[in-house]
XYZ file of N, CA, C and O in Angstrom:
572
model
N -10.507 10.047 -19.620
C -11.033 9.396 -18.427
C -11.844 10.405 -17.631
O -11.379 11.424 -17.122
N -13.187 9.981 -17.579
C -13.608 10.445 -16.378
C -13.410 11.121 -15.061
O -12.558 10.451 -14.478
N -13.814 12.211 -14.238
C -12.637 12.859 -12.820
C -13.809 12.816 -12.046
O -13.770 13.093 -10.847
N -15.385 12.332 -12.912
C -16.374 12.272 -11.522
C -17.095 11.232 -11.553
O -16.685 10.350 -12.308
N -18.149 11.004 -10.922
C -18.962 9.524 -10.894
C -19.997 9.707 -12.084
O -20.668 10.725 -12.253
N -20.026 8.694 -12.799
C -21.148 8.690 -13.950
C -21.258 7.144 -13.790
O -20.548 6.245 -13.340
N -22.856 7.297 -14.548
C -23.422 5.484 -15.006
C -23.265 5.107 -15.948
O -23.681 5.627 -16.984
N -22.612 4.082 -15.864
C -22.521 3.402 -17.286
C -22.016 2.272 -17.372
O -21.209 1.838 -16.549
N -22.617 1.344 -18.858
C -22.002 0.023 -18.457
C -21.014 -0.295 -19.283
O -20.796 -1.444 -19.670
N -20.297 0.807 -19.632
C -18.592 0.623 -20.111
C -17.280 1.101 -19.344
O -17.000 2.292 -19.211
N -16.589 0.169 -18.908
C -15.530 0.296 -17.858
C -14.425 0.012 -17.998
O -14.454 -0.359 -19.172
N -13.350 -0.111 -17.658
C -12.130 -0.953 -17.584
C -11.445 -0.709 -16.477
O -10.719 0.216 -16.112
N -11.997 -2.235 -15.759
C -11.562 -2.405 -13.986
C -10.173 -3.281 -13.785
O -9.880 -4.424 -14.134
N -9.503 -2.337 -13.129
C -8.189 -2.964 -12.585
C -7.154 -3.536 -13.599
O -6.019 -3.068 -13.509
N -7.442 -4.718 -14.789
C -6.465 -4.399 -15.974
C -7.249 -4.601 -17.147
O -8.450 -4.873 -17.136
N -6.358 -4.427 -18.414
C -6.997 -4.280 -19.599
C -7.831 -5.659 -19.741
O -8.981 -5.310 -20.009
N -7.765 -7.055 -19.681
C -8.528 -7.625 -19.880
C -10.044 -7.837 -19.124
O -10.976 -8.504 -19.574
N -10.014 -7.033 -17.775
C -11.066 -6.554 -17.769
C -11.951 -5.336 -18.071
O -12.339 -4.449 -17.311
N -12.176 -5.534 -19.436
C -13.185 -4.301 -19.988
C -14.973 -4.945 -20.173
O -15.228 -5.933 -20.862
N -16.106 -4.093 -19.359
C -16.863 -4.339 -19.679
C -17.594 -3.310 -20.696
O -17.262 -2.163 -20.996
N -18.576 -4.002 -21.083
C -18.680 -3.692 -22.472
C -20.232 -3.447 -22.638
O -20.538 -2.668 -23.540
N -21.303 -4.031 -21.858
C -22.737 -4.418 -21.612
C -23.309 -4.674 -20.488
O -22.738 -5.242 -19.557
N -24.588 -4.244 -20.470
C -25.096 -4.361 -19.041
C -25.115 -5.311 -18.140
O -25.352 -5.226 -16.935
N -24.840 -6.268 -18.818
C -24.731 -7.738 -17.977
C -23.064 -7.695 -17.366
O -22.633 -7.687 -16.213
N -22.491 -7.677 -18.479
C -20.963 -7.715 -17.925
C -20.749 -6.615 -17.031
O -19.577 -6.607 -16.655
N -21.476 -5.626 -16.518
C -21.389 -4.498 -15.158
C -22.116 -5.268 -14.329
O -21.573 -5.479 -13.245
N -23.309 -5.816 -14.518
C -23.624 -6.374 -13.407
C -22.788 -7.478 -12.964
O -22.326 -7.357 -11.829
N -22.563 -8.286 -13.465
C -21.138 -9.201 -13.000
C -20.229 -8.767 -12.061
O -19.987 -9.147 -10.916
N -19.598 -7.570 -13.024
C -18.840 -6.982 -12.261
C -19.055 -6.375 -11.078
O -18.263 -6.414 -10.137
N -20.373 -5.661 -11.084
C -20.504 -5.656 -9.934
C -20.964 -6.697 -8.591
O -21.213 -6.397 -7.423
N -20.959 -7.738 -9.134
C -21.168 -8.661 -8.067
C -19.959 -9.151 -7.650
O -19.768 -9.464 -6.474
N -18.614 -9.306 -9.025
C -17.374 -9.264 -8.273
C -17.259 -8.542 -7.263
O -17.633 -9.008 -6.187
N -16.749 -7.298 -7.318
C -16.601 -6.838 -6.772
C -17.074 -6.804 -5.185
O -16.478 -6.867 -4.110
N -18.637 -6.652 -5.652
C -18.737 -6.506 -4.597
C -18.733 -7.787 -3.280
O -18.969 -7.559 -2.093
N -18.403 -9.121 -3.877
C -17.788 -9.968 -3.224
C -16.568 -9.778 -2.511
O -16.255 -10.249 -1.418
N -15.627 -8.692 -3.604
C -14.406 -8.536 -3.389
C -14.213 -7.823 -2.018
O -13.293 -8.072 -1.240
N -15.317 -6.794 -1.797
C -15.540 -6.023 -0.583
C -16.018 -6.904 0.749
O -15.702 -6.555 1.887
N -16.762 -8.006 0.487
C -17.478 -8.494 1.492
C -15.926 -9.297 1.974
O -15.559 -8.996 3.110
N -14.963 -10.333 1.153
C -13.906 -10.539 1.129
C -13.010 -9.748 2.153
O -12.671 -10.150 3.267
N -12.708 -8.611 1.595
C -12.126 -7.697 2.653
C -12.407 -7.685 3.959
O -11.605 -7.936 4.858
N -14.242 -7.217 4.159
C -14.624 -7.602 5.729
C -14.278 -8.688 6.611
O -14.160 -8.783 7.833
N -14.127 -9.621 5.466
C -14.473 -10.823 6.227
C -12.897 -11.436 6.719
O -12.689 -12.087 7.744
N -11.691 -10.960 5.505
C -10.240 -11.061 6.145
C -10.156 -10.057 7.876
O -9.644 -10.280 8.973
N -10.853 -9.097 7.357
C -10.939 -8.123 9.063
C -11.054 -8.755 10.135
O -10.337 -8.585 11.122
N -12.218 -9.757 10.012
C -13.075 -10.062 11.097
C -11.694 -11.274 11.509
O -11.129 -11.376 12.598
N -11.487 -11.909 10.514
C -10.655 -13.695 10.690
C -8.926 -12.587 11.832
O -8.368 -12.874 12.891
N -8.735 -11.495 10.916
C -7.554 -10.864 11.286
C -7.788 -10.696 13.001
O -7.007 -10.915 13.927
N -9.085 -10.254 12.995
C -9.177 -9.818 14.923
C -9.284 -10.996 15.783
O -8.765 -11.105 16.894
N -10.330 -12.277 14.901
C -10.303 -13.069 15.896
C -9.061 -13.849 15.999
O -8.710 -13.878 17.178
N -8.381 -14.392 15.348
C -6.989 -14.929 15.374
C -6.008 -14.575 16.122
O -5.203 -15.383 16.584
N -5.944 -12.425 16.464
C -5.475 -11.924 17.138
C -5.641 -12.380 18.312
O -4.743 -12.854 19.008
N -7.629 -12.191 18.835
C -7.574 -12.466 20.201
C -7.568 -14.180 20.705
O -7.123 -14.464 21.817
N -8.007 -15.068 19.940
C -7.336 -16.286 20.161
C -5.771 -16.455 20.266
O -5.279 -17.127 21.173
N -5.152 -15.944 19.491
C -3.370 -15.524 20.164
C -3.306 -15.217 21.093
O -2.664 -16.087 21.682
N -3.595 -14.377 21.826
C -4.010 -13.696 22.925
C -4.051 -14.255 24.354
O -3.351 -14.184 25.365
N -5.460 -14.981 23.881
C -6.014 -16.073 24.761
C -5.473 -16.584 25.256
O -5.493 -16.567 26.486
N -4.359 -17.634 24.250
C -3.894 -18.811 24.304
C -2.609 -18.858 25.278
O -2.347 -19.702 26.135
N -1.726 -17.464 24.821
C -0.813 -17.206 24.885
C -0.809 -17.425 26.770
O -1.790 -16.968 27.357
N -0.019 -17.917 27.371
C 0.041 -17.953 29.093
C 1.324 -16.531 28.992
O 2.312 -16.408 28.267
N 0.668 -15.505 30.213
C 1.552 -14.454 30.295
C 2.471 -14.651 31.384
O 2.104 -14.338 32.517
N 3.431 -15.050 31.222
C 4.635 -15.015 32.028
C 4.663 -14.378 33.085
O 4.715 -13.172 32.845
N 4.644 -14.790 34.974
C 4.933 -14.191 36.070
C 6.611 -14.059 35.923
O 7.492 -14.779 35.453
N 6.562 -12.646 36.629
C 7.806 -12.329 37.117
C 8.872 -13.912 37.624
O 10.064 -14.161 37.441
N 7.867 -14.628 38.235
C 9.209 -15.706 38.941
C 9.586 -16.706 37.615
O 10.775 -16.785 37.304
N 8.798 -17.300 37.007
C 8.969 -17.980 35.613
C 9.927 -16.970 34.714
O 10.723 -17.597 34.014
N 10.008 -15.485 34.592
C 11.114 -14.769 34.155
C 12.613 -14.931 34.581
O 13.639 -14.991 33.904
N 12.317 -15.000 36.406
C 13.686 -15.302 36.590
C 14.320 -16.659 37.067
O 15.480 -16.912 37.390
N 13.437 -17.285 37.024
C 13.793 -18.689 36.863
C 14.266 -19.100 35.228
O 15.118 -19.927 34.905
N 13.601 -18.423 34.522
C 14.362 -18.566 33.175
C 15.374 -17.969 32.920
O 16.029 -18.548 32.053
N 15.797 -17.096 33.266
C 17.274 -16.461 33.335
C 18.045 -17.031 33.612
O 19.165 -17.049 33.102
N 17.528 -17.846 34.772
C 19.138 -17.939 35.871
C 19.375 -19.521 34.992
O 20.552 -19.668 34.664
N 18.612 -20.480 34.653
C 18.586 -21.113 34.110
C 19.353 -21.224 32.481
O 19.664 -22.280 31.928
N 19.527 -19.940 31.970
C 20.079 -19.688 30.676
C 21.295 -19.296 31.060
O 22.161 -19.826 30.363
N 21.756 -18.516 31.965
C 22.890 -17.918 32.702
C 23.567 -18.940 32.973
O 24.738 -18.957 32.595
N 22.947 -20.233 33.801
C 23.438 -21.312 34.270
C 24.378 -22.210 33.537
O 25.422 -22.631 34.035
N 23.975 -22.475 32.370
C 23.590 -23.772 31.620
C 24.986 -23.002 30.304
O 24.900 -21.909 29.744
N 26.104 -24.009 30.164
C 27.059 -23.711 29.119
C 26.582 -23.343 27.637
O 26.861 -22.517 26.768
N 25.757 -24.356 27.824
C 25.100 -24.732 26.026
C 24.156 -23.359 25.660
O 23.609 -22.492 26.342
N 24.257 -23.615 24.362
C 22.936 -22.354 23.596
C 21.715 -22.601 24.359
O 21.513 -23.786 24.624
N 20.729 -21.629 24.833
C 19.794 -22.022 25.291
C 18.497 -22.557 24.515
O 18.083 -21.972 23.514
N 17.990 -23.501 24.941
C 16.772 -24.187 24.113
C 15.756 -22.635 23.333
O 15.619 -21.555 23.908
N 15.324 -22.906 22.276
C 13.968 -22.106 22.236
C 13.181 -22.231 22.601
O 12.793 -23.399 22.647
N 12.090 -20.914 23.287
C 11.189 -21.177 24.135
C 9.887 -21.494 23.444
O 9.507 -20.818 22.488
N 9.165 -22.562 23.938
C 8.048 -22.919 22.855
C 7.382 -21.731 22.945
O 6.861 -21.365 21.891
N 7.255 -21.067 23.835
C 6.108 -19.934 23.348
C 6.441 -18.500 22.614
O 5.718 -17.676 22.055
N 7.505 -18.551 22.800
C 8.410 -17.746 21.825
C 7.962 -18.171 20.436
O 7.158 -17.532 19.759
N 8.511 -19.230 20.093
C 8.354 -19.587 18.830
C 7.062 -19.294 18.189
O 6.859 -18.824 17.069
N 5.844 -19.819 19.512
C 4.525 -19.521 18.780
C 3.959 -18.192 18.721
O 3.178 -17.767 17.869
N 4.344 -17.702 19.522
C 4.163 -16.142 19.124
C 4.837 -15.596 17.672
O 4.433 -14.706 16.924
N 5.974 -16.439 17.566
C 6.466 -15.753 16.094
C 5.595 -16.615 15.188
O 4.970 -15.795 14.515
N 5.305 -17.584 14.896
C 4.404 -17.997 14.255
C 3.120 -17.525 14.080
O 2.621 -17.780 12.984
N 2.158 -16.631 15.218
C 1.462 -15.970 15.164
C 1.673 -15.219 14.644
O 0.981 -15.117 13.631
N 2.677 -14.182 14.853
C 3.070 -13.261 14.085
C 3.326 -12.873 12.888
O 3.201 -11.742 12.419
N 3.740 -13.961 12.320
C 4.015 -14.366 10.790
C 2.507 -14.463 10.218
O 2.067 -13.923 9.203
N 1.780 -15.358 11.208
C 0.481 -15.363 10.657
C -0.524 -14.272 10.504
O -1.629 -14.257 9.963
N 0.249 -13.260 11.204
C -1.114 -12.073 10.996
C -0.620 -11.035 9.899
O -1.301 -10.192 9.315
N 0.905 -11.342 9.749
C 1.543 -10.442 8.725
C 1.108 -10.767 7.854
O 0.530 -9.803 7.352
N 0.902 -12.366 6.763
C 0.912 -12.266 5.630
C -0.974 -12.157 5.647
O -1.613 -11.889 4.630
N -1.439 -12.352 6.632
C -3.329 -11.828 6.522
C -2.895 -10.815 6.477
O -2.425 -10.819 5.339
N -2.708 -10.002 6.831
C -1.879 -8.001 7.112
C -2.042 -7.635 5.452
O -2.911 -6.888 5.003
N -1.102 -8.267 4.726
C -0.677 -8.445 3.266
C -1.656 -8.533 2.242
O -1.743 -7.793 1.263
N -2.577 -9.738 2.616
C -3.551 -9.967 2.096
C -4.229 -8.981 1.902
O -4.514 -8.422 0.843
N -4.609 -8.658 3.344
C -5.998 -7.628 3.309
C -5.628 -5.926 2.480
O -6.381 -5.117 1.936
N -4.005 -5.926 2.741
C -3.621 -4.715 2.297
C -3.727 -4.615 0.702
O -4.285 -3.624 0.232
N -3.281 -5.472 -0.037
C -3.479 -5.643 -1.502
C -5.146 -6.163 -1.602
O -5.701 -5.876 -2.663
N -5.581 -6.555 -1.056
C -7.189 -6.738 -1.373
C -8.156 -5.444 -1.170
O -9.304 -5.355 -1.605
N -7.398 -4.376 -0.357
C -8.509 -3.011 -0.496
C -7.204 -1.856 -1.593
O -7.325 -0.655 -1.830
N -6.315 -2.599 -1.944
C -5.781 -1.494 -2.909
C -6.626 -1.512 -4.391
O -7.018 -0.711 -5.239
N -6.640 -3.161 -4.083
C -7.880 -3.566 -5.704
C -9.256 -3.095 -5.176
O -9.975 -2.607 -6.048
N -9.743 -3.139 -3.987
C -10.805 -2.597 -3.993
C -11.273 -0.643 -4.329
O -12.248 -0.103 -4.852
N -9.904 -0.084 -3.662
C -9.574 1.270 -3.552
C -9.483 1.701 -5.545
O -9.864 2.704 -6.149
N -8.899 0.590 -5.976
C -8.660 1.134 -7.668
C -9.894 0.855 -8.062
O -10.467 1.918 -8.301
N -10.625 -0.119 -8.258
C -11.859 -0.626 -8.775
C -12.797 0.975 -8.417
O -13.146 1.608 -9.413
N -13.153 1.537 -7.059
C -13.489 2.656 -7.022
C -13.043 3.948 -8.072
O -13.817 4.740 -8.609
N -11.875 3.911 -8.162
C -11.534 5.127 -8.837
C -11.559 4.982 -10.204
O -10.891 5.728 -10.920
N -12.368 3.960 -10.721
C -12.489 3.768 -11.881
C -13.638 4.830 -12.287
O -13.903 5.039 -13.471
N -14.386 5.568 -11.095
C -15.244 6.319 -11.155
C -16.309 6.272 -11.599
O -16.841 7.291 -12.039
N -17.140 4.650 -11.613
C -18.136 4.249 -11.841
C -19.143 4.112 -10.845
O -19.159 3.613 -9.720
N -20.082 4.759 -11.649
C -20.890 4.821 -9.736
C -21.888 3.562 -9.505
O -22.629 3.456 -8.528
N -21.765 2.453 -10.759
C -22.099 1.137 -10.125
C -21.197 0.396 -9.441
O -21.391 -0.344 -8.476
N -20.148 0.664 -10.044
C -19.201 -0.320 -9.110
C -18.636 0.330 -8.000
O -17.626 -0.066 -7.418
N -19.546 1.724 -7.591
C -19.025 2.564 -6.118
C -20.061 1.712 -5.694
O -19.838 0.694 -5.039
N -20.832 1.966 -5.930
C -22.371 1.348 -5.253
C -22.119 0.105 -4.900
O -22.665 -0.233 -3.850
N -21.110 -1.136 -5.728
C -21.116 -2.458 -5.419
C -20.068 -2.933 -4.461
O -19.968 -4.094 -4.065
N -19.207 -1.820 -4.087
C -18.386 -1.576 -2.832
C -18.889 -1.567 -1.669
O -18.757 -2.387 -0.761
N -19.715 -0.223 -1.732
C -20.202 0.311 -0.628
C -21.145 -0.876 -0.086
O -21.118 -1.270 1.080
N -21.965 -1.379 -1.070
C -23.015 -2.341 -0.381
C -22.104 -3.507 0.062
O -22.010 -3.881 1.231
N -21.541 -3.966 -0.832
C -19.974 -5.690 -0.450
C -19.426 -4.556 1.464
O -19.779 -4.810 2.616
N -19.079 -4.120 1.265
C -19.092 -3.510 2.779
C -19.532 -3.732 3.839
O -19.177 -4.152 4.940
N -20.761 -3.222 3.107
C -21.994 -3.219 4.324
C -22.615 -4.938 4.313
O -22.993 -5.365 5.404
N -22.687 -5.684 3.349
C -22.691 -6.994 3.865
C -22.501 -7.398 4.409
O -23.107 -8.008 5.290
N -20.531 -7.112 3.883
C -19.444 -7.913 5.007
C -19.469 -7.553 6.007
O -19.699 -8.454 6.814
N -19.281 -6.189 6.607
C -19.629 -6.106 8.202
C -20.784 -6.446 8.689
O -20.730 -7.101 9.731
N -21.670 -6.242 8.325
C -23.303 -7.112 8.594
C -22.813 -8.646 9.200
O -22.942 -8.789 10.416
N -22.318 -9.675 8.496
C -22.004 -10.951 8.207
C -21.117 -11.204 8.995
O -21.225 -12.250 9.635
N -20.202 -10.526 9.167
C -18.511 -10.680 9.914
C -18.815 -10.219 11.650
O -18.276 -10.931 12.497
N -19.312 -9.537 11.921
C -18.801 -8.365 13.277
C -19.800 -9.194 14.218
O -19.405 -9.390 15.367
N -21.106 -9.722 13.835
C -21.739 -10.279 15.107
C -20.916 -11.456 15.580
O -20.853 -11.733 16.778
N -20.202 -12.244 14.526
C -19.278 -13.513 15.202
C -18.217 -13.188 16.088
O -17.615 -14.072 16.697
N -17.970 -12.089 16.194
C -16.482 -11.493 16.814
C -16.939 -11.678 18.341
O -16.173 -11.911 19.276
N -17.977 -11.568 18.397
C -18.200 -11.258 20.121
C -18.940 -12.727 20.661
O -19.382 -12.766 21.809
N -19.060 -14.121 19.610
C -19.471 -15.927 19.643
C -17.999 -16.186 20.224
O -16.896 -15.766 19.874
N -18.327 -16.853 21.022
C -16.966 -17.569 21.695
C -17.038 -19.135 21.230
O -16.158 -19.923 21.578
């Protein structure tokens, strides 16, 4: 195996049944890929705005709604109700973990596909990158 960047259109990306073999099947691949990168950006972008729509949405609790909810739980014999916004915050939460997940195993395949040490399919990273942030980052700041 290879330890530096060379060209060529024989590879074997991520598992054995992907081996390319011909110039066409690198270019492919590199258009996977480099989808695979724009992919990545584009989980980024969905990951922040979701955050700050959570955010948004979320009503931040005054001090008196704190202790009016206390005394109210203190009060009251029974288990106390769950608080709807409790809940949706954990639901948010859940929701940004398994995007979290996603995006984390989607740049480990992107991170291996690199170290395959092909410098077309570095090249089809770097550009899927620069797409995806191109494509992704001006919507972040569209309300």
């Amino acid at each position: 195996m290879e330890m530096h960047f060379f060209f060529s259109d024989k590879v074997v990306l991520l598992f054995d049944f992907w081996s390319v073999h011909s110039p066409a099947g690198m270019a492919l691949s590199v258009l996977v890929v480099l989808l695979l990168a724009v992919l990545y950006e584009s989980i980024k972008f969905v990951k922040a705005k979701l955050l700050h729509q959570a955010l948004v949405s979320m009503p931040l609790p005054t001090s008196q709604q704190l202790i009016e909810e206390t005394d109210q739980d203190s009060s009251s014999s029974e288990s106390p109700p769950v608080s709807s916004t409790c809940f949706r915050w954990f639901l948010c939460h859940f929701g940004q973990s398994l995007i979290h997940v996603a995006q984390v195993v989607l740049g480990y395949f992107v991170m291996l596909a690199v170290m395959s040490y092909n410098a077309w399919i570095f090249l089809g990273v770097v550009l899927g990158s620069a797409v995806g942030y191109y494509l992704a980052y001006p919507l972040l700041s569209m309300d």
